[in-house]
Short mmCIF file of C-alpha atoms and ligand atoms in Angstrom, two decimals:
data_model
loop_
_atom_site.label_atom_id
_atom_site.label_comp_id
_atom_site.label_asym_id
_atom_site.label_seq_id
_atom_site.Cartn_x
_atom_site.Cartn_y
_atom_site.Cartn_z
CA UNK A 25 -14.12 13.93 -6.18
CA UNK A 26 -13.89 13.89 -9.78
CA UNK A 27 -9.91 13.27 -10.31
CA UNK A 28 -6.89 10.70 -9.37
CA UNK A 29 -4.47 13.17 -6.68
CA UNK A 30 -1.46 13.90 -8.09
CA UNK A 31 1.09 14.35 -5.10
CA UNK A 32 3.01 16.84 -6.74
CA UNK A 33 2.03 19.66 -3.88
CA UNK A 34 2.35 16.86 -1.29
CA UNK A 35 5.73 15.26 -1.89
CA UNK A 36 7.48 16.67 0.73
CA UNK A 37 4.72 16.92 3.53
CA UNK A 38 4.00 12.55 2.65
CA UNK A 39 7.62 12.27 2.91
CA UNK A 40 7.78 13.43 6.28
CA UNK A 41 5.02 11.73 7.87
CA UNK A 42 6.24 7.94 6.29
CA UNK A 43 9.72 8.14 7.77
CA UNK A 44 10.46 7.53 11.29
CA UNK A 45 6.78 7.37 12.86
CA UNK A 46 5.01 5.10 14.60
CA UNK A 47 2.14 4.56 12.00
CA UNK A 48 4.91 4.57 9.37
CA UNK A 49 6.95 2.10 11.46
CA UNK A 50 3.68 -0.94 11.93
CA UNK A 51 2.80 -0.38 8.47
CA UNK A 52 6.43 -0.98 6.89
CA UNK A 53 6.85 -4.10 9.70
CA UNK A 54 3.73 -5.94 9.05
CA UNK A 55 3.75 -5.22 5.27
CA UNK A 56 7.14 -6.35 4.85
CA UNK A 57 6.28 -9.71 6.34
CA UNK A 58 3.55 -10.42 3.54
CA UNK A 59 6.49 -9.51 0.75
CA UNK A 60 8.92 -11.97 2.41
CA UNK A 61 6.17 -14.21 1.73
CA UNK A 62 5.39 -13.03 -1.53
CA UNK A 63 8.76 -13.97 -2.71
CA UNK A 64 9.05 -16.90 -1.48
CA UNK A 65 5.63 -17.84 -3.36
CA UNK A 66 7.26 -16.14 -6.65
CA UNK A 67 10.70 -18.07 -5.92
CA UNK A 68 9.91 -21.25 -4.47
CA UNK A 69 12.33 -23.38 -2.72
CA UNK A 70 14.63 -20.66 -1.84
CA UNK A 71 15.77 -18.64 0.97
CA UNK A 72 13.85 -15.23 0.31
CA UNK A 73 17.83 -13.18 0.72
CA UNK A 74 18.98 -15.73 -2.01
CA UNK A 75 17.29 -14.99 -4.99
CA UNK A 76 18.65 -16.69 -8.26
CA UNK A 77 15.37 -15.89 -10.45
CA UNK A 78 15.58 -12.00 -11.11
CA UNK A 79 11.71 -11.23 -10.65
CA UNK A 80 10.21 -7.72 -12.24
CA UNK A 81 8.56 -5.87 -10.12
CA UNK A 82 5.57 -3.09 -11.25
CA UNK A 83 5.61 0.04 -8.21
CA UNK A 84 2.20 1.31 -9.70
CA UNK A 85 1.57 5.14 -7.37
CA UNK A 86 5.05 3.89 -5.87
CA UNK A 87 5.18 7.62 -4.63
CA UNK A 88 8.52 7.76 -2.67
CA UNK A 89 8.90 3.88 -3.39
CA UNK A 90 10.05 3.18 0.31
CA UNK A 91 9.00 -0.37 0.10
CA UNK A 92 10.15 -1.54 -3.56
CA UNK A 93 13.41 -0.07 -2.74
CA UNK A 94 13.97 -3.08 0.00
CA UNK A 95 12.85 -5.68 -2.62
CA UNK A 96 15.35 -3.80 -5.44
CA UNK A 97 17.90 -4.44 -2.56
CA UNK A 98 17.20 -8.36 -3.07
CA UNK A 99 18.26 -7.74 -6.74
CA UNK A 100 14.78 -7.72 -8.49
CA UNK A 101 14.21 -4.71 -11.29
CA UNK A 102 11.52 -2.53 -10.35
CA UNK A 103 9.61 -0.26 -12.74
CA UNK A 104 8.29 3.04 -10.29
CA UNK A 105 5.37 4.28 -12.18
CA UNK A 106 3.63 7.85 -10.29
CA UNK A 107 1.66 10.76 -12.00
CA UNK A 108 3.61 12.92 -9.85
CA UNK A 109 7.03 14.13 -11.40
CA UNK A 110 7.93 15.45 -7.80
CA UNK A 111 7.34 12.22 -5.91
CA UNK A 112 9.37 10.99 -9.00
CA UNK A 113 12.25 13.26 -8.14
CA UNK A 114 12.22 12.79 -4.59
CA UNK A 115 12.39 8.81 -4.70
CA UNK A 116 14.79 9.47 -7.55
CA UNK A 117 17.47 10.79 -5.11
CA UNK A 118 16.88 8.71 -2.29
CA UNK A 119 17.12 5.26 -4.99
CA UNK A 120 20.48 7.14 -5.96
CA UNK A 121 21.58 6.93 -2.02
CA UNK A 122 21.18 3.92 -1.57
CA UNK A 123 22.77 2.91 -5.40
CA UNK A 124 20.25 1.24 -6.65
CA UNK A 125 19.90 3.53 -10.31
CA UNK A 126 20.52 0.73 -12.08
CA UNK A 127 17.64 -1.71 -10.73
CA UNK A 128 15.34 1.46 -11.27
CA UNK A 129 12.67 2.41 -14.36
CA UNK A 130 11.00 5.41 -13.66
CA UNK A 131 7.76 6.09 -15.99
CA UNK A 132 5.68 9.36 -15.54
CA UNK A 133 2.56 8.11 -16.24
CA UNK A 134 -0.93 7.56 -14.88
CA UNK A 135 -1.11 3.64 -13.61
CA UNK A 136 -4.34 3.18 -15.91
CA UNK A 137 -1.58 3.88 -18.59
CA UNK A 138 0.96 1.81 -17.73
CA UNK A 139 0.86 -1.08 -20.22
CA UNK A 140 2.23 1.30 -22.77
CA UNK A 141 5.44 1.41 -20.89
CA UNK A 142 5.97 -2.07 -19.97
CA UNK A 143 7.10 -4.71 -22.46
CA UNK A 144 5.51 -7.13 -21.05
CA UNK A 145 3.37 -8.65 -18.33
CA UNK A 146 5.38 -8.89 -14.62
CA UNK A 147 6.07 -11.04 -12.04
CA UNK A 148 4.76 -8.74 -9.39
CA UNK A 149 2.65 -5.69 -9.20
CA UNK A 150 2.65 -3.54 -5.95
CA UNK A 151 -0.51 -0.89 -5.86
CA UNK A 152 0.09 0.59 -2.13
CA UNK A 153 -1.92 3.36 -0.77
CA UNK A 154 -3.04 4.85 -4.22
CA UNK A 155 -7.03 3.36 -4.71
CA UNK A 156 -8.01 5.75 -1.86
CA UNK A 157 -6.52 8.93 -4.05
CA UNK A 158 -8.68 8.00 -7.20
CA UNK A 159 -12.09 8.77 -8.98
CA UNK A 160 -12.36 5.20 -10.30
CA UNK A 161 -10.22 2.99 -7.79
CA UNK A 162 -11.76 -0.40 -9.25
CA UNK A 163 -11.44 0.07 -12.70
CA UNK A 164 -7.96 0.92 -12.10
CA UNK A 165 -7.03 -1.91 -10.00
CA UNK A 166 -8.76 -4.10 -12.74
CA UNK A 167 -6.20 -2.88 -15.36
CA UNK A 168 -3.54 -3.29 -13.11
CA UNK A 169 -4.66 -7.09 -12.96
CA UNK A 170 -3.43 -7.65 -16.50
CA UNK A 171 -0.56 -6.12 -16.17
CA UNK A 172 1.08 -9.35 -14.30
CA UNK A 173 1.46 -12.63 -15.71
CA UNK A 174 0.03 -16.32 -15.28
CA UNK A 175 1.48 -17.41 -11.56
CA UNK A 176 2.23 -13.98 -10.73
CA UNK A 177 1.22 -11.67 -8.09
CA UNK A 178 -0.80 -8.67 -7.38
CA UNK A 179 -0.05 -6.85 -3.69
CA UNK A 180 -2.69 -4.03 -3.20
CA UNK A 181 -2.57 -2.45 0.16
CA UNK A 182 -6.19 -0.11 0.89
CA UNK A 183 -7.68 2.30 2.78
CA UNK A 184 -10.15 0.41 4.95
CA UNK A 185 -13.95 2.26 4.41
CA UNK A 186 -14.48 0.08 7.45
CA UNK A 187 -11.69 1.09 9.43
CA UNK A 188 -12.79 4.45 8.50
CA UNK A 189 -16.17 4.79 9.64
CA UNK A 190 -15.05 2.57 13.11
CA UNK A 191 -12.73 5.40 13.74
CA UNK A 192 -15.56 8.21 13.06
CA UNK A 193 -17.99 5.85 15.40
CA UNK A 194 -15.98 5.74 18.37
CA UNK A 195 -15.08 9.25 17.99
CA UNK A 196 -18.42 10.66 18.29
CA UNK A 197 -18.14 12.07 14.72
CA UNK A 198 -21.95 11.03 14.19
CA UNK A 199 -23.56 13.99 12.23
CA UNK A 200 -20.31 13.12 9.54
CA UNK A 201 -20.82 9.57 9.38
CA UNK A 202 -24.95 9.97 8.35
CA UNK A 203 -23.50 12.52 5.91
CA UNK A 204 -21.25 9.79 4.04
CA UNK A 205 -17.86 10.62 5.30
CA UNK A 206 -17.38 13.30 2.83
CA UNK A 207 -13.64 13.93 2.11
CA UNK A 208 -12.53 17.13 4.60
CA UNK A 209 -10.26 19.09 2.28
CA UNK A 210 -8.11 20.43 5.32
CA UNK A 211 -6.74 17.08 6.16
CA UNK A 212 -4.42 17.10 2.95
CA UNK A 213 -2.97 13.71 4.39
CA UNK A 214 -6.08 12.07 4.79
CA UNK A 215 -7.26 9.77 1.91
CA UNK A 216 -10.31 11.13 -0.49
CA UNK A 217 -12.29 7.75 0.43
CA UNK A 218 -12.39 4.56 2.16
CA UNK A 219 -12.43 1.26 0.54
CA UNK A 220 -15.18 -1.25 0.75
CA UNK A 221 -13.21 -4.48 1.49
CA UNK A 222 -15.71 -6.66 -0.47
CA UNK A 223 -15.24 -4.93 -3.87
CA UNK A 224 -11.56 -5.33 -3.88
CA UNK A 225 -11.70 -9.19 -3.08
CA UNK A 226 -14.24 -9.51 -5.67
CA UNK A 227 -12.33 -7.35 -8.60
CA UNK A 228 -9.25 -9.59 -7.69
CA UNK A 229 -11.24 -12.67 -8.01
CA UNK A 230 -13.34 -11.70 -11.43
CA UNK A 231 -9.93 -10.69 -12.73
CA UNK A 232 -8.48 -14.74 -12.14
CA UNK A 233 -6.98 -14.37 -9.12
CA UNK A 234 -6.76 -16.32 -6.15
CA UNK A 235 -6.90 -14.43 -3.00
CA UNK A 236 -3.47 -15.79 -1.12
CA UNK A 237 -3.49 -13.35 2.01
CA UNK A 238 -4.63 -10.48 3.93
CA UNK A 239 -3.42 -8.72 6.88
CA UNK A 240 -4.72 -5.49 8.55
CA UNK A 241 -2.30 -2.75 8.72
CA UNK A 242 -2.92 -0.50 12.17
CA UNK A 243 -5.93 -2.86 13.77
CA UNK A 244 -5.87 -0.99 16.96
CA UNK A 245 -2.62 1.53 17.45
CA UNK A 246 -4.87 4.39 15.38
CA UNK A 247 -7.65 3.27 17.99
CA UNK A 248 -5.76 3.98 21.10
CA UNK A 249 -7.91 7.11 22.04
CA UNK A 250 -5.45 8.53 24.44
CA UNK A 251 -1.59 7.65 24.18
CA UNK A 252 -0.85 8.43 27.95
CA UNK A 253 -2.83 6.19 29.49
CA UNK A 254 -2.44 2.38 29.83
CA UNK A 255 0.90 0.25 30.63
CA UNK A 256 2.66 -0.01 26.88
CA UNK A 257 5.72 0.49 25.35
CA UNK A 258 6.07 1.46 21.57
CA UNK A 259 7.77 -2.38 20.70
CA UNK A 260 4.55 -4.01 23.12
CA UNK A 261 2.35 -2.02 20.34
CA UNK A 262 4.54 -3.18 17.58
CA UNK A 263 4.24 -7.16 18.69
CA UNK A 264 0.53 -6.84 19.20
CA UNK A 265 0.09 -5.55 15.98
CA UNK A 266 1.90 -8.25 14.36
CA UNK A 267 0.20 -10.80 16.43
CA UNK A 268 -3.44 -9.90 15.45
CA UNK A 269 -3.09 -8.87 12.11
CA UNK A 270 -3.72 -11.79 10.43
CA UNK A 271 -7.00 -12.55 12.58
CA UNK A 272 -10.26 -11.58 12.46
CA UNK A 273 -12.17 -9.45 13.48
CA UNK A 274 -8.86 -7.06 14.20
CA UNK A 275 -7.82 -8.03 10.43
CA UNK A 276 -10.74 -6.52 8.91
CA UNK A 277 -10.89 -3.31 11.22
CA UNK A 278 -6.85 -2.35 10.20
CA UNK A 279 -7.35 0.92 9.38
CA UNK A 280 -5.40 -0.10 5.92
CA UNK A 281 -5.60 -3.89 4.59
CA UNK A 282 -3.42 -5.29 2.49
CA UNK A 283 -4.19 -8.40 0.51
CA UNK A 284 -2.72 -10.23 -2.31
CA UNK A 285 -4.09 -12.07 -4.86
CA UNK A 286 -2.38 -15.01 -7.30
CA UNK A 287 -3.04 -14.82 -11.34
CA UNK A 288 -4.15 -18.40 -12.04
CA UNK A 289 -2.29 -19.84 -14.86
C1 LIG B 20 -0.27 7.96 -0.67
S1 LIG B 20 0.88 7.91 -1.99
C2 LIG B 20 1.41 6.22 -1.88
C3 LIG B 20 2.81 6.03 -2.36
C4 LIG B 20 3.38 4.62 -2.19
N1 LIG B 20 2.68 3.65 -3.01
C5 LIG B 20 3.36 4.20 -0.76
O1 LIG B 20 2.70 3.22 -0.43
O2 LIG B 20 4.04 4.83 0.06
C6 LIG B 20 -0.15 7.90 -3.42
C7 LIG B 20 0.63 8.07 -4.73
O3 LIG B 20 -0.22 7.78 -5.82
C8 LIG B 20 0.09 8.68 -6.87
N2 LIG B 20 -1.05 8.68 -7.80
C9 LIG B 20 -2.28 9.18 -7.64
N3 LIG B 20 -3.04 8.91 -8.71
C10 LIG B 20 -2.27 8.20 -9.58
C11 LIG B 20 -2.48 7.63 -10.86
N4 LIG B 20 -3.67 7.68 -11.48
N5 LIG B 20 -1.45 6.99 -11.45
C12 LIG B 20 -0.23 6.92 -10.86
N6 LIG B 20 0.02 7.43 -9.64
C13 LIG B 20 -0.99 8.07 -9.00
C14 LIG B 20 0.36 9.99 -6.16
O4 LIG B 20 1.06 10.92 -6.96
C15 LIG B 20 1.18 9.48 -4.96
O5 LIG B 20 2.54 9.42 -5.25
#
């Protein structure tokens, strides 16, 4: 894989499979949860609905920017930065839906590039669900770093290499994993590459930040091997989720991990 993937043939196809499903629905639940307490690090002393410090907000591969569009809600400006002018289109319409235009930049631009649109350094930089689509994930993620200021901070949410080759394991998919997990083209959905954990922690920590929390995203739903078996409910799956996520060894087997990092001032 030699290039980032822009989403510009994918828009549509991403946009279905993010609304209304279950993988969709733990991921936006147990991610959420980490941004209440993001803002509440960024905002001290004050109840996370009742902003009075207007924080700006950097959606770097925001795609469809479900998630920044709940924080732009709270009254914080977000600047939505994608290489793909479709996803840009498509979040476009659904930020004018819910009227909030005017809390919205929108900048057309690889992330690696970003700096050139921004005036200065933000409060907080999301970076969901993009490393896994590019050719040089750290180096990216390191530019990112300087693009928020002293005391602010970085939210990067991975595919889990881990979580990936656990998956191929107890599937039987043997002969792929001794071939190195090559990317299978016919899976458009399915992220280029997994993440190795360890290099992210240790970008975020060469860059001068401080590691704050991590949580794995999907630690066993994706597992379940057959869906009609067992004793659940959808909301029994849901609570699990959000009680093990923070633990290990569940946190570091989520099939995405999100973890988020403090600039030291
Ligand atoms: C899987 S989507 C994630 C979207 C969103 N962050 C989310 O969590 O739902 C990946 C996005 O990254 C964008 N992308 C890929 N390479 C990029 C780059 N170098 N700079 C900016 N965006 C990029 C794609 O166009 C796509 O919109």
């Amino acid at each position: 894989m030699k290039q980032d993937r822009n989403f510009d043939d994918l828009a549509h196809k991403f946009a279905a499979s993010i609304y209304g499903t279950a993988k969709g629905e733990i991921r936006q639940t147990v991610v959420w949860q980490d941004i209440e307490q993001i803002l509440l690090a960024l905002n001290p002393n004050q109840d996370v609905h009742q902003h009075k410090q207007v924080l700006n907000v950097l959606d770097a591969g925001g795609g469809l920017a479900q998630l920044s569009q709940k924080i732009a809600a709270l009254g914080h400006n977000i600047s939505l930065c994608d290489l793909s002018s479709e996803m840009l289109l498509l979040a476009k319409q659904d930020i004018r839906e819910n009227q909030l235009l005017d809390r919205y930049q929108f900048i057309h631009s690889p992330v690696q590039n970003v700096a050139e649109h921004l005036n200065e350094p933000v409060d907080l930089v999301l970076f969901h669900a993009v490393m896994e689509w590019l050719a040089e994930p750290i180096s990216a993620l390191s530019s990112l770093c300087e693009q928020v200021k002293p005391g602010g901070i970085i939210s990067v949410m991975f595919y889990n290499y881990n979580g990936l080759l656990f998956k191929n394991l107890i599937c039987g998919n043997l002969n792929h994993v001794e071939q190195g997990m090559p990317h299978r083209k016919r899976f458009k959905l399915q992220p280029q590459q997994g993440i190795k954990p360890d290099l992210v922690y240790q970008c975020l920590e060469q860059a001068g930040f401080e590691i704050i929390g991590k949580t794995g995203v999907r630690t066993f739903h994706d597992y379940m091997q057959n869906h009609d078996m067992g004793d659940f409910s959808f909301e029994q799956i849901l609570a699990m989720e959000q009680k093990l996520c923070r633990q290990e060894p569940f946190l570091s087997l989520g099939r995405y991990i999100h973890v988020y990092a403090q600039r030291k001032n």
